[in-house]
Amino acid sequence: MKWGLIGASNVASEHMVSAIRAQPGHEVVAVMSGNASRAQEFAKANSIAEFYDDVDRLLAQSKVDAVYVSSTNEKHCAQVIAAAAAGKHILCEKPLALTVEDAMAMRDACAQAGVVLGTNHHLRNAATIRKIRELVRSGAIGRPLCARVFHAVHLPPHLQGWRVDKPQAGGGVVLDITVHDADTLRFVLDAEPVEVVGMTQSTSMSENGVADGVMAVIRFDNGVMAQMHEAFTVRHAGTGIEIHGEIGSVIGRNVMTQRPVGEVVIRDALGEREVEVQHENLYVRSVAEFSAAVRGAGRPAATAEDGVMSLAVAAAVAEASRSGCTVRVMSPFK
Ligand code: NDP
């Protein structure tokens, strides 16, 4: 499979170019950036043969089978719809778009064009998160009652940029991290979000009304209540997820991360014990699942619909924070 990159981004160079190249027979053949010299620089730094400063020129390349979209968030919608019209399969970064309506238009355009659209929610591909899901599904903790997600981190300077001061580019912690946690909870609990409450803060890092911290609670359709904390500003909190059930708790420590690290423990009447996990690169697994879907052998780890739903939760959290009210999660799939 030959790939074109739409977006000369950090996540592409740090994680996705190598993840694509780790798949047998996969090649990155071109990169597109809105700026010609950045495109050229990115191509050189990542040993990519062709570079473009216009998305239509990249999409006109018949050798490109699939594109990975990792531009800033406000560009995803138009780029994905153009890629679908050009017949390319698409792995798109989260959030799929700035609004649920745009994300649905992307999903519908890909369905009509007969191309695969995947959402790059990497945490579903973590061996730790997959193990937690397996334990919950197997009944190891009994009926799940409640959950907590700890995902307050400190953004390194090279990732601050538009995330902390450009609301028009989809900056802010809710579109950046809450979407991941909402997706992870849907995945682990096998349940759909119904309503949320939440509050955001803008403290030391953000400008222009962008939120750099958020706490929210989601009620799911199986009765589980989940509490989430995401931030850009917290240096030493550590990350984790806890699912508490009627007979036990499963706890992931240092698992809300891009790296294949962390531990999973079960705590119940017998005490606490670690559960063995075979770590693997999250992004390599994401690309492998996506390319299997393109071959007709499965689905992307996170589908277009998963991307729409994580965005629906983020939209509800943002609205709850603005209004101070409980907000229903508007699922377009009901
Ligand atoms: P970057 O800031 O690195 O890149 C985003 C865009 O900003 C690029 O496409 C580029 O635009 C522009 N840009 C890059 N460098 C510069 C520069 N030096 N000067 C001016 N503009 C520049 O973003 P990230 O890699 O952090 O995020 C990209 C996307 O990926 C987002 O949607 C984000 O939410 C998502 N993401 C997902 C992760 C995951 O694990 N799933 C992890 C990190 C990000 P152009 O293309 O026009 O050159």
mmCIF file of C-alpha atoms and ligand atoms in Angstrom:
data_model
loop_
_atom_site.group_PDB
_atom_site.id
_atom_site.type_symbol
_atom_site.label_atom_id
_atom_site.label_comp_id
_atom_site.label_asym_id
_atom_site.label_seq_id
_atom_site.Cartn_x
_atom_site.Cartn_y
_atom_site.Cartn_z
ATOM 1 C CA MET A 1 0.000 0.000 0.000
ATOM 2 C CA LYS A 2 1.324 3.419 -0.954
ATOM 3 C CA TRP A 3 0.590 6.250 1.449
ATOM 4 C CA GLY A 4 0.394 10.008 1.123
ATOM 5 C CA LEU A 5 0.652 12.172 4.225
ATOM 6 C CA ILE A 6 -1.698 15.147 4.476
ATOM 7 C CA GLY A 7 -0.067 17.344 7.112
ATOM 8 C CA ALA A 8 3.624 17.777 7.869
ATOM 9 C CA SER A 9 3.039 17.158 11.548
ATOM 10 C CA ASN A 10 4.861 16.107 14.630
ATOM 11 C CA VAL A 11 2.721 12.992 15.181
ATOM 12 C CA ALA A 12 3.492 11.887 11.622
ATOM 13 C CA SER A 13 7.246 12.226 12.039
ATOM 14 C CA GLU A 14 7.399 10.919 15.620
ATOM 15 C CA HIS A 15 5.037 7.961 15.309
ATOM 16 C CA MET A 16 3.181 7.359 12.061
ATOM 17 C CA VAL A 17 5.844 7.329 9.341
ATOM 18 C CA SER A 18 7.676 4.523 11.155
ATOM 19 C CA ALA A 19 4.390 2.751 11.944
ATOM 20 C CA ILE A 20 3.472 2.731 8.236
ATOM 21 C CA ARG A 21 6.954 1.559 7.264
ATOM 22 C CA ALA A 22 6.717 -1.255 9.828
ATOM 23 C CA GLN A 23 3.955 -2.898 7.718
ATOM 24 C CA PRO A 24 5.241 -5.313 5.092
ATOM 25 C CA GLY A 25 4.782 -3.807 1.617
ATOM 26 C CA HIS A 26 3.774 -0.343 2.848
ATOM 27 C CA GLU A 27 5.527 2.806 1.648
ATOM 28 C CA VAL A 28 5.192 6.535 2.316
ATOM 29 C CA VAL A 29 5.450 8.061 -1.161
ATOM 30 C CA ALA A 30 4.413 11.700 -0.683
ATOM 31 C CA VAL A 31 3.734 14.409 1.868
ATOM 32 C CA MET A 32 1.587 17.520 1.577
ATOM 33 C CA SER A 33 1.883 20.682 3.676
ATOM 34 C CA GLY A 34 0.226 24.066 3.296
ATOM 35 C CA ASN A 35 3.702 25.529 3.072
ATOM 36 C CA ALA A 36 6.052 24.437 0.245
ATOM 37 C CA SER A 37 9.307 24.807 2.148
ATOM 38 C CA ARG A 38 7.927 22.925 5.182
ATOM 39 C CA ALA A 39 6.751 20.155 2.820
ATOM 40 C CA GLN A 40 10.220 19.947 1.307
ATOM 41 C CA GLU A 41 11.940 19.984 4.686
ATOM 42 C CA PHE A 42 9.601 17.270 6.046
ATOM 43 C CA ALA A 43 10.126 15.115 2.950
ATOM 44 C CA LYS A 44 13.894 15.395 3.284
ATOM 45 C CA ALA A 45 13.958 14.744 7.038
ATOM 46 C CA ASN A 46 11.739 11.664 6.643
ATOM 47 C CA SER A 47 13.179 10.332 3.344
ATOM 48 C CA ILE A 48 9.925 10.793 1.391
ATOM 49 C CA ALA A 49 10.354 11.085 -2.373
ATOM 50 C CA GLU A 50 7.596 13.569 -3.275
ATOM 51 C CA PHE A 51 6.207 16.658 -1.623
ATOM 52 C CA TYR A 52 3.301 18.983 -2.446
ATOM 53 C CA ASP A 53 1.858 22.218 -1.117
ATOM 54 C CA ASP A 54 -1.597 21.515 -2.496
ATOM 55 C CA VAL A 55 -3.870 18.695 -1.349
ATOM 56 C CA ASP A 56 -5.474 18.187 -4.773
ATOM 57 C CA ARG A 57 -2.073 17.598 -6.373
ATOM 58 C CA LEU A 58 -1.266 14.898 -3.833
ATOM 59 C CA LEU A 59 -4.715 13.337 -4.282
ATOM 60 C CA ALA A 60 -4.277 13.346 -8.090
ATOM 61 C CA GLN A 61 -1.397 10.857 -7.734
ATOM 62 C CA SER A 62 -2.877 7.531 -8.810
ATOM 63 C CA LYS A 63 -0.142 5.594 -7.033
ATOM 64 C CA VAL A 64 -1.402 6.848 -3.659
ATOM 65 C CA ASP A 65 -3.787 4.223 -2.223
ATOM 66 C CA ALA A 66 -4.312 5.697 1.234
ATOM 67 C CA VAL A 67 -3.749 8.943 3.073
ATOM 68 C CA TYR A 68 -2.971 9.715 6.689
ATOM 69 C CA VAL A 69 -4.503 13.069 7.688
ATOM 70 C CA SER A 70 -2.714 14.829 10.565
ATOM 71 C CA SER A 71 -3.167 18.491 9.774
ATOM 72 C CA THR A 72 -4.613 20.826 12.420
ATOM 73 C CA ASN A 73 -8.145 19.872 13.353
ATOM 74 C CA GLU A 74 -10.098 22.471 11.362
ATOM 75 C CA LYS A 75 -8.645 21.115 8.098
ATOM 76 C CA HIS A 76 -9.557 17.437 8.575
ATOM 77 C CA CYS A 77 -13.123 17.701 7.232
ATOM 78 C CA ALA A 78 -12.404 19.247 3.820
ATOM 79 C CA GLN A 79 -9.252 17.133 3.319
ATOM 80 C CA VAL A 80 -11.027 13.859 4.154
ATOM 81 C CA ILE A 81 -13.981 14.634 1.880
ATOM 82 C CA ALA A 82 -11.559 15.512 -0.961
ATOM 83 C CA ALA A 83 -9.585 12.294 -0.357
ATOM 84 C CA ALA A 84 -12.788 10.219 -0.418
ATOM 85 C CA ALA A 85 -13.794 11.837 -3.726
ATOM 86 C CA ALA A 86 -10.358 10.867 -5.092
ATOM 87 C CA GLY A 87 -10.960 7.241 -4.037
ATOM 88 C CA LYS A 88 -8.293 7.117 -1.316
ATOM 89 C CA HIS A 89 -8.675 5.182 1.925
ATOM 90 C CA ILE A 90 -8.193 7.460 4.919
ATOM 91 C CA LEU A 91 -6.756 7.146 8.388
ATOM 92 C CA CYS A 92 -7.617 10.479 10.034
ATOM 93 C CA GLU A 93 -6.393 11.947 13.267
ATOM 94 C CA LYS A 94 -8.717 12.770 16.109
ATOM 95 C CA PRO A 95 -10.810 14.790 16.548
ATOM 96 C CA LEU A 96 -12.300 13.895 13.165
ATOM 97 C CA ALA A 97 -13.591 17.478 12.885
ATOM 98 C CA LEU A 98 -14.671 20.462 14.946
ATOM 99 C CA THR A 99 -18.368 19.500 14.909
ATOM 100 C CA VAL A 100 -20.333 16.263 14.925
ATOM 101 C CA GLU A 101 -22.132 17.410 11.761
ATOM 102 C CA ASP A 102 -18.816 17.742 9.889
ATOM 103 C CA ALA A 103 -17.634 14.373 11.201
ATOM 104 C CA MET A 104 -20.866 12.777 9.952
ATOM 105 C CA ALA A 105 -20.362 14.412 6.530
ATOM 106 C CA MET A 106 -16.869 12.839 6.421
ATOM 107 C CA ARG A 107 -18.198 9.438 7.438
ATOM 108 C CA ASP A 108 -20.992 9.626 4.845
ATOM 109 C CA ALA A 109 -18.635 10.810 2.058
ATOM 110 C CA CYS A 110 -16.321 7.846 2.709
ATOM 111 C CA ALA A 111 -19.209 5.376 2.842
ATOM 112 C CA GLN A 112 -20.580 6.705 -0.474
ATOM 113 C CA ALA A 113 -17.134 6.569 -2.107
ATOM 114 C CA GLY A 114 -16.589 3.013 -0.833
ATOM 115 C CA VAL A 115 -13.351 3.898 0.963
ATOM 116 C CA VAL A 116 -12.333 3.022 4.517
ATOM 117 C CA LEU A 117 -12.236 5.841 7.086
ATOM 118 C CA GLY A 118 -10.475 5.096 10.375
ATOM 119 C CA THR A 119 -9.951 7.372 13.379
ATOM 120 C CA ASN A 120 -6.502 7.291 14.939
ATOM 121 C CA HIS A 121 -7.543 6.783 18.570
ATOM 122 C CA HIS A 122 -4.280 5.120 19.522
ATOM 123 C CA LEU A 123 -5.257 4.019 23.049
ATOM 124 C CA ARG A 124 -7.511 1.221 21.752
ATOM 125 C CA ASN A 125 -4.322 -0.295 20.404
ATOM 126 C CA ALA A 126 -2.498 -0.338 23.742
ATOM 127 C CA ALA A 127 -1.987 -3.854 25.090
ATOM 128 C CA THR A 128 -2.845 -2.521 28.568
ATOM 129 C CA ILE A 129 -6.185 -1.018 27.509
ATOM 130 C CA ARG A 130 -7.040 -4.138 25.506
ATOM 131 C CA LYS A 131 -6.278 -6.291 28.550
ATOM 132 C CA ILE A 132 -8.491 -4.101 30.754
ATOM 133 C CA ARG A 133 -11.309 -4.470 28.227
ATOM 134 C CA GLU A 134 -10.842 -8.240 28.146
ATOM 135 C CA LEU A 135 -10.958 -8.423 31.972
ATOM 136 C CA VAL A 136 -14.126 -6.326 32.167
ATOM 137 C CA ARG A 137 -15.820 -8.398 29.439
ATOM 138 C CA SER A 138 -14.834 -11.675 31.091
ATOM 139 C CA GLY A 139 -16.570 -10.692 34.329
ATOM 140 C CA ALA A 140 -13.330 -10.528 36.348
ATOM 141 C CA ILE A 141 -14.616 -7.504 38.328
ATOM 142 C CA GLY A 142 -18.313 -8.356 38.152
ATOM 143 C CA ARG A 143 -20.809 -5.795 36.899
ATOM 144 C CA PRO A 144 -18.968 -2.495 36.279
ATOM 145 C CA LEU A 145 -20.333 0.359 38.384
ATOM 146 C CA CYS A 146 -18.015 3.306 37.879
ATOM 147 C CA ALA A 147 -14.727 4.374 36.315
ATOM 148 C CA ARG A 148 -12.044 7.031 36.616
ATOM 149 C CA VAL A 149 -9.585 8.270 34.003
ATOM 150 C CA PHE A 150 -6.482 10.252 34.946
ATOM 151 C CA HIS A 151 -5.062 11.952 31.871
ATOM 152 C CA ALA A 152 -3.583 15.226 33.115
ATOM 153 C CA VAL A 153 -0.179 15.719 31.547
ATOM 154 C CA HIS A 154 2.267 18.516 30.811
ATOM 155 C CA LEU A 155 2.454 19.442 27.116
ATOM 156 C CA PRO A 156 6.073 19.749 26.029
ATOM 157 C CA PRO A 157 6.865 23.118 24.380
ATOM 158 C CA HIS A 158 7.014 21.707 20.825
ATOM 159 C CA LEU A 159 3.400 20.482 21.157
ATOM 160 C CA GLN A 160 1.965 23.684 22.602
ATOM 161 C CA GLY A 161 1.484 25.958 19.519
ATOM 162 C CA TRP A 162 -2.067 25.944 18.097
ATOM 163 C CA ARG A 163 -3.264 23.555 20.830
ATOM 164 C CA VAL A 164 -3.061 26.244 23.504
ATOM 165 C CA ASP A 165 -3.986 29.459 21.685
ATOM 166 C CA LYS A 166 -5.995 28.764 18.505
ATOM 167 C CA PRO A 167 -9.645 27.896 19.137
ATOM 168 C CA GLN A 168 -10.291 28.226 15.382
ATOM 169 C CA ALA A 169 -7.803 25.378 14.715
ATOM 170 C CA GLY A 170 -9.568 23.156 17.248
ATOM 171 C CA GLY A 171 -7.134 23.890 20.057
ATOM 172 C CA GLY A 172 -7.879 23.060 23.681
ATOM 173 C CA VAL A 173 -7.730 20.054 25.930
ATOM 174 C CA VAL A 174 -11.286 18.861 25.247
ATOM 175 C CA LEU A 175 -10.762 18.247 21.523
ATOM 176 C CA ASP A 176 -7.223 17.061 22.182
ATOM 177 C CA ILE A 177 -7.470 14.616 25.097
ATOM 178 C CA THR A 178 -11.111 14.262 26.199
ATOM 179 C CA VAL A 179 -11.895 12.642 22.826
ATOM 180 C CA HIS A 180 -9.279 9.941 23.529
ATOM 181 C CA ASP A 181 -10.623 9.233 27.001
ATOM 182 C CA ALA A 182 -14.230 9.141 25.810
ATOM 183 C CA ASP A 183 -13.205 6.659 23.133
ATOM 184 C CA THR A 184 -11.226 4.536 25.588
ATOM 185 C CA LEU A 185 -14.160 4.374 28.014
ATOM 186 C CA ARG A 186 -16.596 3.381 25.227
ATOM 187 C CA PHE A 187 -14.129 0.686 24.180
ATOM 188 C CA VAL A 188 -13.420 -0.707 27.640
ATOM 189 C CA LEU A 189 -17.007 -0.557 28.914
ATOM 190 C CA ASP A 190 -18.698 -1.578 25.668
ATOM 191 C CA ALA A 191 -21.292 1.068 26.412
ATOM 192 C CA GLU A 192 -22.576 4.302 24.904
ATOM 193 C CA PRO A 193 -22.441 7.714 26.608
ATOM 194 C CA VAL A 194 -25.806 9.223 27.489
ATOM 195 C CA GLU A 195 -25.140 12.494 29.337
ATOM 196 C CA VAL A 196 -22.299 14.543 30.808
ATOM 197 C CA VAL A 197 -21.481 17.270 33.280
ATOM 198 C CA GLY A 198 -18.173 19.100 33.135
ATOM 199 C CA MET A 199 -16.091 22.150 33.880
ATOM 200 C CA THR A 200 -13.057 23.502 32.083
ATOM 201 C CA GLN A 201 -10.291 25.805 33.269
ATOM 202 C CA SER A 202 -7.796 28.066 31.484
ATOM 203 C CA THR A 203 -4.790 28.407 33.725
ATOM 204 C CA SER A 204 -1.101 28.802 33.029
ATOM 205 C CA MET A 205 -0.706 27.602 29.453
ATOM 206 C CA SER A 206 -3.657 28.646 27.344
ATOM 207 C CA GLU A 207 -4.727 31.885 25.683
ATOM 208 C CA ASN A 208 -7.734 33.197 23.757
ATOM 209 C CA GLY A 209 -10.253 31.321 25.880
ATOM 210 C CA VAL A 210 -8.754 27.900 25.119
ATOM 211 C CA ALA A 211 -9.184 25.365 27.949
ATOM 212 C CA ASP A 212 -6.046 23.706 29.340
ATOM 213 C CA GLY A 213 -7.812 21.603 31.978
ATOM 214 C CA VAL A 214 -11.157 19.797 32.220
ATOM 215 C CA MET A 215 -12.994 17.543 34.632
ATOM 216 C CA ALA A 216 -16.119 15.764 33.463
ATOM 217 C CA VAL A 217 -18.455 12.929 34.386
ATOM 218 C CA ILE A 218 -20.155 10.740 31.785
ATOM 219 C CA ARG A 219 -23.171 8.534 32.462
ATOM 220 C CA PHE A 220 -23.233 5.498 30.158
ATOM 221 C CA ASP A 221 -26.247 3.531 28.940
ATOM 222 C CA ASN A 222 -25.295 0.545 31.139
ATOM 223 C CA GLY A 223 -25.514 2.763 34.244
ATOM 224 C CA VAL A 224 -21.742 3.214 34.677
ATOM 225 C CA MET A 225 -20.600 6.683 35.742
ATOM 226 C CA ALA A 226 -17.088 7.674 34.615
ATOM 227 C CA GLN A 227 -15.039 10.571 35.869
ATOM 228 C CA MET A 228 -12.327 12.056 33.600
ATOM 229 C CA HIS A 229 -9.577 14.567 34.246
ATOM 230 C CA GLU A 230 -7.546 15.906 31.323
ATOM 231 C CA ALA A 231 -5.015 18.735 31.372
ATOM 232 C CA PHE A 232 -2.036 20.194 29.505
ATOM 233 C CA THR A 233 -0.527 21.791 32.604
ATOM 234 C CA VAL A 234 0.105 19.094 35.201
ATOM 235 C CA ARG A 235 3.674 17.825 35.472
ATOM 236 C CA HIS A 236 3.632 14.991 37.972
ATOM 237 C CA ALA A 237 0.157 13.482 38.258
ATOM 238 C CA GLY A 238 0.833 10.285 36.307
ATOM 239 C CA THR A 239 -1.899 8.735 34.163
ATOM 240 C CA GLY A 240 -4.275 5.849 34.629
ATOM 241 C CA ILE A 241 -7.690 4.297 34.316
ATOM 242 C CA GLU A 242 -9.723 2.434 36.934
ATOM 243 C CA ILE A 243 -12.853 0.369 36.377
ATOM 244 C CA HIS A 244 -14.647 -0.569 39.590
ATOM 245 C CA GLY A 245 -17.070 -3.475 39.571
ATOM 246 C CA GLU A 246 -19.283 -5.292 42.071
ATOM 247 C CA ILE A 247 -16.602 -7.837 42.992
ATOM 248 C CA GLY A 248 -13.332 -6.162 42.064
ATOM 249 C CA SER A 249 -11.444 -3.338 40.429
ATOM 250 C CA VAL A 250 -9.131 -3.323 37.415
ATOM 251 C CA ILE A 251 -6.528 -0.599 37.462
ATOM 252 C CA GLY A 252 -4.217 0.560 34.661
ATOM 253 C CA ARG A 253 -1.259 2.647 35.832
ATOM 254 C CA ASN A 254 0.731 4.841 33.436
ATOM 255 C CA VAL A 255 -1.411 3.603 30.549
ATOM 256 C CA MET A 256 -2.930 6.785 29.061
ATOM 257 C CA THR A 257 0.122 7.373 26.925
ATOM 258 C CA GLN A 258 1.493 7.014 23.408
ATOM 259 C CA ARG A 259 4.158 4.549 24.520
ATOM 260 C CA PRO A 260 3.837 0.771 25.034
ATOM 261 C CA VAL A 261 4.285 0.961 28.814
ATOM 262 C CA GLY A 262 2.307 0.725 32.026
ATOM 263 C CA GLU A 263 0.829 -2.005 34.191
ATOM 264 C CA VAL A 264 -2.544 -3.584 34.818
ATOM 265 C CA VAL A 265 -3.606 -4.890 38.222
ATOM 266 C CA ILE A 266 -6.714 -6.538 39.589
ATOM 267 C CA ARG A 267 -7.772 -5.837 43.163
ATOM 268 C CA ASP A 268 -10.471 -7.947 44.847
ATOM 269 C CA ALA A 269 -11.142 -10.087 47.926
ATOM 270 C CA LEU A 270 -7.918 -12.011 47.203
ATOM 271 C CA GLY A 271 -5.815 -8.824 47.283
ATOM 272 C CA GLU A 272 -3.934 -7.075 44.463
ATOM 273 C CA ARG A 273 -2.092 -8.863 41.657
ATOM 274 C CA GLU A 274 -0.503 -7.745 38.416
ATOM 275 C CA VAL A 275 -1.899 -9.086 35.144
ATOM 276 C CA GLU A 276 0.598 -9.969 32.432
ATOM 277 C CA VAL A 277 0.544 -7.756 29.330
ATOM 278 C CA GLN A 278 2.512 -8.191 26.084
ATOM 279 C CA HIS A 279 3.303 -4.599 25.153
ATOM 280 C CA GLU A 280 3.309 -3.588 21.476
ATOM 281 C CA ASN A 281 3.657 -0.326 19.535
ATOM 282 C CA LEU A 282 0.227 1.336 19.521
ATOM 283 C CA TYR A 283 0.628 3.080 16.180
ATOM 284 C CA VAL A 284 1.971 0.009 14.370
ATOM 285 C CA ARG A 285 -1.123 -1.850 15.515
ATOM 286 C CA SER A 286 -3.375 1.013 14.421
ATOM 287 C CA VAL A 287 -1.956 0.954 10.881
ATOM 288 C CA ALA A 288 -2.096 -2.864 10.758
ATOM 289 C CA GLU A 289 -5.808 -2.886 11.679
ATOM 290 C CA PHE A 290 -6.528 -0.114 9.190
ATOM 291 C CA SER A 291 -4.758 -1.876 6.342
ATOM 292 C CA ALA A 292 -6.572 -5.141 7.161
ATOM 293 C CA ALA A 293 -9.821 -3.191 6.840
ATOM 294 C CA VAL A 294 -8.710 -1.881 3.439
ATOM 295 C CA ARG A 295 -8.071 -5.514 2.380
ATOM 296 C CA GLY A 296 -11.608 -6.330 3.500
ATOM 297 C CA ALA A 297 -10.422 -8.315 6.520
ATOM 298 C CA GLY A 298 -11.884 -6.454 9.477
ATOM 299 C CA ARG A 299 -12.437 -2.899 10.634
ATOM 300 C CA PRO A 300 -10.102 -0.105 11.689
ATOM 301 C CA ALA A 301 -9.324 -0.263 15.434
ATOM 302 C CA ALA A 302 -11.428 2.904 15.753
ATOM 303 C CA THR A 303 -13.966 3.385 12.971
ATOM 304 C CA ALA A 304 -15.455 6.585 11.566
ATOM 305 C CA GLU A 305 -18.441 6.019 13.867
ATOM 306 C CA ASP A 306 -16.103 5.759 16.880
ATOM 307 C CA GLY A 307 -14.571 9.091 15.847
ATOM 308 C CA VAL A 308 -18.030 10.657 15.570
ATOM 309 C CA MET A 309 -18.997 9.401 19.040
ATOM 310 C CA SER A 310 -15.831 10.581 20.793
ATOM 311 C CA LEU A 311 -16.413 13.994 19.244
ATOM 312 C CA ALA A 312 -20.063 13.930 20.373
ATOM 313 C CA VAL A 313 -18.850 13.437 23.958
ATOM 314 C CA ALA A 314 -16.316 16.259 23.605
ATOM 315 C CA ALA A 315 -19.020 18.568 22.223
ATOM 316 C CA ALA A 316 -21.291 17.700 25.144
ATOM 317 C CA VAL A 317 -18.483 18.313 27.683
ATOM 318 C CA ALA A 318 -17.729 21.705 26.115
ATOM 319 C CA GLU A 319 -21.421 22.632 26.184
ATOM 320 C CA ALA A 320 -21.798 21.427 29.798
ATOM 321 C CA SER A 321 -18.854 23.590 30.772
ATOM 322 C CA ARG A 322 -20.313 26.648 28.998
ATOM 323 C CA SER A 323 -23.833 26.216 30.335
ATOM 324 C CA GLY A 324 -23.247 24.708 33.766
ATOM 325 C CA CYS A 325 -25.951 22.150 32.915
ATOM 326 C CA THR A 326 -26.112 18.413 32.373
ATOM 327 C CA VAL A 327 -25.915 17.872 28.591
ATOM 328 C CA ARG A 328 -27.158 14.865 26.629
ATOM 329 C CA VAL A 329 -24.659 13.300 24.231
ATOM 330 C CA MET A 330 -26.249 13.645 20.801
ATOM 331 C CA SER A 331 -25.565 10.365 19.043
ATOM 332 C CA PRO A 332 -26.408 10.516 15.325
ATOM 333 C CA PHE A 333 -26.653 6.706 15.296
ATOM 334 C CA LYS A 334 -29.769 6.345 17.446
HETATM 335 P P1 NDP B 1 1.685 19.764 14.524
HETATM 336 O O1 NDP B 1 1.551 21.099 15.129
HETATM 337 O O2 NDP B 1 3.009 19.090 14.585
HETATM 338 O O3 NDP B 1 1.240 19.787 12.998
HETATM 339 C C1 NDP B 1 -0.048 20.192 12.602
HETATM 340 C C2 NDP B 1 0.052 21.101 11.420
HETATM 341 O O4 NDP B 1 0.699 22.300 11.816
HETATM 342 C C3 NDP B 1 0.911 20.512 10.323
HETATM 343 O O5 NDP B 1 0.111 19.740 9.493
HETATM 344 C C4 NDP B 1 1.492 21.757 9.665
HETATM 345 O O6 NDP B 1 0.609 22.263 8.683
HETATM 346 C C5 NDP B 1 1.522 22.781 10.769
HETATM 347 N N1 NDP B 1 2.906 22.938 11.254
HETATM 348 C C6 NDP B 1 3.751 21.976 11.661
HETATM 349 N N2 NDP B 1 4.932 22.497 12.021
HETATM 350 C C7 NDP B 1 4.826 23.824 11.818
HETATM 351 C C8 NDP B 1 5.719 24.908 11.973
HETATM 352 N N3 NDP B 1 6.949 24.722 12.425
HETATM 353 N N4 NDP B 1 5.269 26.143 11.659
HETATM 354 C C9 NDP B 1 4.004 26.329 11.223
HETATM 355 N N5 NDP B 1 3.134 25.327 11.041
HETATM 356 C C10 NDP B 1 3.540 24.109 11.324
HETATM 357 O O7 NDP B 1 0.517 18.878 15.135
HETATM 358 P P2 NDP B 1 0.495 17.492 15.865
HETATM 359 O O8 NDP B 1 1.324 16.466 15.230
HETATM 360 O O9 NDP B 1 0.697 17.716 17.290
HETATM 361 O O10 NDP B 1 -1.072 17.121 15.638
HETATM 362 C C11 NDP B 1 -1.564 16.903 14.331
HETATM 363 C C12 NDP B 1 -2.886 16.164 14.400
HETATM 364 O O11 NDP B 1 -2.688 14.915 15.005
HETATM 365 C C13 NDP B 1 -3.977 16.843 15.242
HETATM 366 O O12 NDP B 1 -5.227 16.549 14.677
HETATM 367 C C14 NDP B 1 -3.864 16.164 16.602
HETATM 368 O O13 NDP B 1 -5.074 16.199 17.320
HETATM 369 C C15 NDP B 1 -3.464 14.764 16.190
HETATM 370 N N6 NDP B 1 -2.641 14.037 17.162
HETATM 371 C C16 NDP B 1 -2.943 12.752 17.458
HETATM 372 C C17 NDP B 1 -2.165 11.988 18.273
HETATM 373 C C18 NDP B 1 -2.514 10.560 18.528
HETATM 374 O O14 NDP B 1 -1.791 9.917 19.271
HETATM 375 N N7 NDP B 1 -3.553 10.016 17.944
HETATM 376 C C19 NDP B 1 -0.963 12.543 18.900
HETATM 377 C C20 NDP B 1 -0.688 13.903 18.498
HETATM 378 C C21 NDP B 1 -1.494 14.601 17.645
HETATM 379 P P3 NDP B 1 0.842 21.863 7.158
HETATM 380 O O15 NDP B 1 0.348 20.491 7.044
HETATM 381 O O16 NDP B 1 0.042 22.831 6.386
HETATM 382 O O17 NDP B 1 2.320 21.961 6.981
#
